[in-house]
């Protein structure tokens, strides 16, 4: 029996990129995966792929994570369908890069609402259920930008740094109830978003990274699976940087 068989795993922002890779990794371990994204048809398509590829139960749940009401409704539906959430992976995020002097109010608030407010909403939506079952794993996807800062990303870096303080607080508040909360902070990972960046910029990034390469989605998924497993039962409130050594 797989270590995640019969576990209900909810992953926000899992129709593409890092979130999609995490969804596939959990499905390969026989978890029941709830795919969350902004569009129902995209969520359903990924869930269907997971079902047919891995022979697991999976469903799609569209949700606007920046809306408290939308998150509450979506998680009520998930809990009504499955009865529990064992693992919550908060991966949804956006960028609206600009230098501070040029950054608009909307560029600031849109990023904070999607990247940080959403994690407050989703965590609040599952925490009572996790307390009741006296077990749960919450994994929040931050970024190397949240640990180091990055030019043109005051909004993004602030949102991702905020996840660290939030996660440590949740770890302290709910550890006695069997709930752990940890952070994975990716560096530059090979995704469609990274592919759109100029080659000279990426070459410069790799030159500053001790491992001299970009990361792979599987690198992040592996860290998330570890922190979600019984092997990490005594790990909480921690930040695991998966960045090739860039932030050290």
CSV table of C-alpha atoms in Angstrom, one decimal:
chain,number,residue,atom,x,y,z
A,1,UNK,CA,0.0,0.0,0.0
A,2,UNK,CA,1.3,3.4,-1.0
A,3,UNK,CA,2.0,5.9,1.9
A,4,UNK,CA,-0.6,8.3,0.4
A,5,UNK,CA,-3.3,5.8,-0.5
A,6,UNK,CA,-6.6,6.9,0.9
A,7,UNK,CA,-5.3,10.3,1.6
A,8,UNK,CA,-7.2,13.3,0.3
A,9,UNK,CA,-4.8,15.9,-1.2
A,10,UNK,CA,-6.0,19.4,-2.3
A,11,UNK,CA,-3.6,21.4,-4.4
A,12,UNK,CA,-4.3,25.0,-5.5
A,13,UNK,CA,-2.9,26.2,-8.8
A,14,UNK,CA,-2.5,22.7,-10.0
A,15,UNK,CA,-3.6,22.9,-13.7
A,16,UNK,CA,-0.1,23.8,-14.9
A,17,UNK,CA,3.6,24.3,-13.9
A,18,UNK,CA,4.8,23.3,-10.4
A,19,UNK,CA,1.3,22.6,-9.1
A,20,UNK,CA,0.6,20.2,-12.0
A,21,UNK,CA,3.9,18.4,-11.3
A,22,UNK,CA,2.9,18.1,-7.6
A,23,UNK,CA,-0.5,16.7,-8.6
A,24,UNK,CA,1.1,14.0,-10.8
A,25,UNK,CA,3.5,13.1,-8.0
A,26,UNK,CA,0.8,12.6,-5.4
A,27,UNK,CA,-1.3,10.6,-8.0
A,28,UNK,CA,1.6,8.3,-8.7
A,29,UNK,CA,1.6,7.6,-4.9
A,30,UNK,CA,-2.1,6.7,-5.1
A,31,UNK,CA,-3.5,9.7,-3.3
A,32,UNK,CA,-6.9,11.1,-4.1
A,33,UNK,CA,-6.1,14.4,-5.7
A,34,UNK,CA,-8.4,17.4,-5.8
A,35,UNK,CA,-7.2,19.7,-8.6
A,36,UNK,CA,-7.8,23.4,-8.1
A,37,UNK,CA,-7.5,26.2,-10.6
A,38,UNK,CA,-9.4,29.2,-11.9
A,39,UNK,CA,-11.3,27.3,-14.7
A,40,UNK,CA,-13.5,24.3,-14.1
A,41,UNK,CA,-12.8,22.8,-17.6
A,42,UNK,CA,-9.0,22.9,-17.0
A,43,UNK,CA,-9.4,21.3,-13.5
A,44,UNK,CA,-11.6,18.6,-14.9
A,45,UNK,CA,-9.1,17.8,-17.7
A,46,UNK,CA,-6.2,17.4,-15.3
A,47,UNK,CA,-8.3,15.3,-13.0
A,48,UNK,CA,-9.3,13.0,-15.9
A,49,UNK,CA,-5.7,12.6,-16.9
A,50,UNK,CA,-4.8,11.6,-13.3
A,51,UNK,CA,-7.6,9.1,-13.1
A,52,UNK,CA,-6.7,7.4,-16.4
A,53,UNK,CA,-3.0,7.5,-15.9
A,54,UNK,CA,-2.7,6.4,-12.3
A,55,UNK,CA,-6.0,4.6,-11.6
A,56,UNK,CA,-6.9,6.9,-8.7
A,57,UNK,CA,-9.8,9.0,-7.6
A,58,UNK,CA,-9.5,12.6,-8.6
A,59,UNK,CA,-11.8,15.6,-9.2
A,60,UNK,CA,-11.5,19.2,-10.3
A,61,UNK,CA,-12.6,22.2,-8.2
A,62,UNK,CA,-12.6,25.6,-9.7
A,63,UNK,CA,-12.0,28.4,-7.2
A,64,UNK,CA,-11.0,32.0,-7.1
A,65,UNK,CA,-8.5,31.8,-4.3
A,66,UNK,CA,-8.4,35.5,-3.8
A,67,UNK,CA,-12.0,35.5,-2.7
A,68,UNK,CA,-12.9,34.4,0.9
A,69,UNK,CA,-16.4,33.4,-0.1
A,70,UNK,CA,-15.3,31.5,-3.2
A,71,UNK,CA,-12.7,29.5,-1.1
A,72,UNK,CA,-15.3,28.8,1.6
A,73,UNK,CA,-17.8,27.5,-0.9
A,74,UNK,CA,-15.1,25.4,-2.7
A,75,UNK,CA,-13.8,23.7,0.4
A,76,UNK,CA,-17.3,23.1,1.7
A,77,UNK,CA,-17.9,21.2,-1.5
A,78,UNK,CA,-14.6,19.2,-1.1
A,79,UNK,CA,-15.3,18.3,2.5
A,80,UNK,CA,-18.9,17.3,1.6
A,81,UNK,CA,-17.6,15.0,-1.2
A,82,UNK,CA,-14.6,13.4,0.6
A,83,UNK,CA,-15.3,14.0,4.3
A,84,UNK,CA,-11.7,15.2,5.1
A,85,UNK,CA,-8.6,16.9,3.8
A,86,UNK,CA,-5.3,15.2,4.8
A,87,UNK,CA,-2.9,17.4,2.8
A,88,UNK,CA,-3.3,21.0,1.6
A,89,UNK,CA,-0.8,22.4,-0.8
A,90,UNK,CA,-1.1,26.1,-1.3
A,91,UNK,CA,0.7,26.6,-4.6
A,92,UNK,CA,-1.5,29.2,-6.4
A,93,UNK,CA,0.3,32.4,-7.2
A,94,UNK,CA,0.8,35.2,-9.7
A,95,UNK,CA,3.4,37.8,-10.6
A,96,UNK,CA,2.9,41.4,-11.5
A,97,UNK,CA,6.5,42.6,-11.7
A,98,UNK,CA,7.4,46.2,-11.7
A,99,UNK,CA,9.9,48.6,-10.0
A,100,UNK,CA,8.4,50.0,-6.8
A,101,UNK,CA,8.3,53.6,-8.2
A,102,UNK,CA,6.2,52.3,-11.1
A,103,UNK,CA,4.1,49.8,-9.3
A,104,UNK,CA,0.4,50.5,-9.2
A,105,UNK,CA,-2.0,49.8,-6.3
A,106,UNK,CA,-3.6,47.0,-8.3
A,107,UNK,CA,-0.3,45.3,-9.1
A,108,UNK,CA,0.4,45.3,-5.4
A,109,UNK,CA,-3.0,44.2,-4.1
A,110,UNK,CA,-3.6,41.6,-6.8
A,111,UNK,CA,-0.4,39.8,-5.9
A,112,UNK,CA,-1.0,40.0,-2.2
A,113,UNK,CA,-4.6,38.7,-2.5
A,114,UNK,CA,-3.7,35.8,-4.7
A,115,UNK,CA,-0.4,34.7,-3.1
A,116,UNK,CA,-1.0,35.5,0.6
A,117,UNK,CA,-4.6,36.2,1.4
A,118,UNK,CA,-5.6,33.0,-0.4
A,119,UNK,CA,-3.4,30.9,2.0
A,120,UNK,CA,-5.2,32.5,5.0
A,121,UNK,CA,-8.6,31.6,3.4
A,122,UNK,CA,-7.7,28.0,2.5
A,123,UNK,CA,-6.0,27.2,5.7
A,124,UNK,CA,-8.9,28.6,7.7
A,125,UNK,CA,-11.3,26.5,5.6
A,126,UNK,CA,-9.6,23.2,6.4
A,127,UNK,CA,-8.1,23.7,9.9
A,128,UNK,CA,-11.3,22.7,11.9
A,129,UNK,CA,-11.5,19.5,9.9
A,130,UNK,CA,-7.8,18.7,10.5
A,131,UNK,CA,-8.1,19.5,14.2
A,132,UNK,CA,-11.1,17.2,14.5
A,133,UNK,CA,-9.2,14.3,12.8
A,134,UNK,CA,-6.1,15.3,14.8
A,135,UNK,CA,-3.9,15.1,11.7
A,136,UNK,CA,-3.1,17.2,8.7
A,137,UNK,CA,-0.3,18.5,6.6
A,138,UNK,CA,-0.2,22.0,5.2
A,139,UNK,CA,2.5,22.9,2.7
A,140,UNK,CA,2.9,26.4,1.5
A,141,UNK,CA,4.9,27.2,-1.7
A,142,UNK,CA,6.9,30.3,-1.2
A,143,UNK,CA,9.9,31.4,-3.3
A,144,UNK,CA,13.6,32.2,-3.1
A,145,UNK,CA,12.4,35.8,-3.8
A,146,UNK,CA,10.6,35.7,-0.4
A,147,UNK,CA,13.9,34.8,1.3
A,148,UNK,CA,16.3,37.1,-0.6
A,149,UNK,CA,14.1,39.8,-2.2
A,150,UNK,CA,14.3,40.5,-6.0
A,151,UNK,CA,14.4,43.6,-8.0
A,152,UNK,CA,11.1,44.4,-9.6
A,153,UNK,CA,9.2,42.1,-7.3
A,154,UNK,CA,8.4,44.1,-4.1
A,155,UNK,CA,4.8,42.7,-4.2
A,156,UNK,CA,5.8,39.1,-5.0
A,157,UNK,CA,8.7,39.0,-2.5
A,158,UNK,CA,6.5,40.5,0.2
A,159,UNK,CA,3.7,37.9,-0.4
A,160,UNK,CA,6.1,35.0,-0.4
A,161,UNK,CA,8.0,36.2,2.7
A,162,UNK,CA,4.6,36.6,4.4
A,163,UNK,CA,4.0,32.9,3.9
A,164,UNK,CA,6.9,32.1,6.1
A,165,UNK,CA,5.6,34.0,9.1
A,166,UNK,CA,2.1,32.7,8.5
A,167,UNK,CA,3.3,29.1,8.3
A,168,UNK,CA,5.4,29.3,11.5
A,169,UNK,CA,2.4,30.7,13.3
A,170,UNK,CA,0.1,28.0,12.1
A,171,UNK,CA,2.7,25.4,13.1
A,172,UNK,CA,2.8,26.8,16.6
A,173,UNK,CA,-1.0,27.2,17.0
A,174,UNK,CA,-2.0,23.7,15.7
A,175,UNK,CA,1.0,21.4,16.3
A,176,UNK,CA,-0.6,20.0,19.5
A,177,UNK,CA,-3.6,19.0,17.3
A,178,UNK,CA,-1.5,16.9,15.0
A,179,UNK,CA,-1.3,19.4,12.2
A,180,UNK,CA,2.1,20.4,10.7
A,181,UNK,CA,2.7,23.4,8.5
A,182,UNK,CA,5.9,23.9,6.4
A,183,UNK,CA,7.2,25.9,3.5
A,184,UNK,CA,8.9,24.9,0.3
A,185,UNK,CA,10.8,27.8,-1.3
A,186,UNK,CA,11.6,27.1,-4.9
A,187,UNK,CA,14.4,28.7,-6.8
A,188,UNK,CA,14.3,29.1,-10.6
A,189,UNK,CA,12.4,26.0,-11.8
A,190,UNK,CA,12.0,25.0,-15.5
A,191,UNK,CA,8.4,25.9,-16.3
A,192,UNK,CA,6.6,27.7,-19.1
A,193,UNK,CA,6.9,30.9,-17.1
A,194,UNK,CA,10.7,30.5,-16.9
A,195,UNK,CA,11.0,29.6,-20.5
A,196,UNK,CA,9.6,33.0,-21.4
A,197,UNK,CA,12.6,34.8,-19.7
A,198,UNK,CA,15.5,36.0,-21.8
A,199,UNK,CA,18.4,33.5,-22.2
A,200,UNK,CA,21.0,36.0,-20.9
A,201,UNK,CA,19.0,36.6,-17.8
A,202,UNK,CA,18.7,32.8,-17.1
A,203,UNK,CA,22.4,32.3,-17.8
A,204,UNK,CA,23.1,34.9,-15.2
A,205,UNK,CA,20.8,33.2,-12.7
A,206,UNK,CA,22.5,29.9,-13.3
A,207,UNK,CA,26.0,31.5,-12.8
A,208,UNK,CA,24.9,32.6,-9.3
A,209,UNK,CA,23.5,29.1,-8.4
A,210,UNK,CA,26.0,26.7,-6.9
A,211,UNK,CA,24.5,23.8,-8.8
A,212,UNK,CA,24.8,25.8,-12.1
A,213,UNK,CA,21.4,24.8,-13.5
A,214,UNK,CA,17.7,25.4,-13.2
A,215,UNK,CA,15.6,23.2,-11.1
A,216,UNK,CA,13.0,20.7,-12.2
A,217,UNK,CA,9.4,20.5,-11.2
A,218,UNK,CA,10.1,17.1,-9.8
A,219,UNK,CA,12.6,18.6,-7.3
A,220,UNK,CA,9.7,20.7,-5.8
A,221,UNK,CA,7.2,17.8,-5.9
A,222,UNK,CA,9.7,15.6,-4.1
A,223,UNK,CA,10.1,18.1,-1.3
A,224,UNK,CA,6.3,18.5,-1.0
A,225,UNK,CA,5.8,14.7,-0.8
A,226,UNK,CA,8.4,14.4,1.9
A,227,UNK,CA,6.9,17.1,4.1
A,228,UNK,CA,3.4,15.5,3.6
A,229,UNK,CA,4.6,12.1,4.6
A,230,UNK,CA,4.9,10.3,7.9
A,231,UNK,CA,8.7,10.6,7.4
A,232,UNK,CA,8.3,14.3,8.3
A,233,UNK,CA,6.0,13.8,11.2
A,234,UNK,CA,8.4,15.7,13.5
A,235,UNK,CA,9.0,18.5,11.0
A,236,UNK,CA,6.9,21.7,11.4
A,237,UNK,CA,7.4,25.4,11.0
A,238,UNK,CA,10.4,24.9,8.6
A,239,UNK,CA,11.4,26.5,5.3
A,240,UNK,CA,12.9,24.1,2.8
A,241,UNK,CA,14.7,26.0,0.1
A,242,UNK,CA,14.9,23.9,-3.1
A,243,UNK,CA,16.9,26.4,-5.1
A,244,UNK,CA,20.2,24.8,-6.0
A,245,UNK,CA,21.9,26.6,-3.2
A,246,UNK,CA,21.0,30.1,-4.5
A,247,UNK,CA,19.8,31.5,-1.2
A,248,UNK,CA,22.5,30.3,1.1
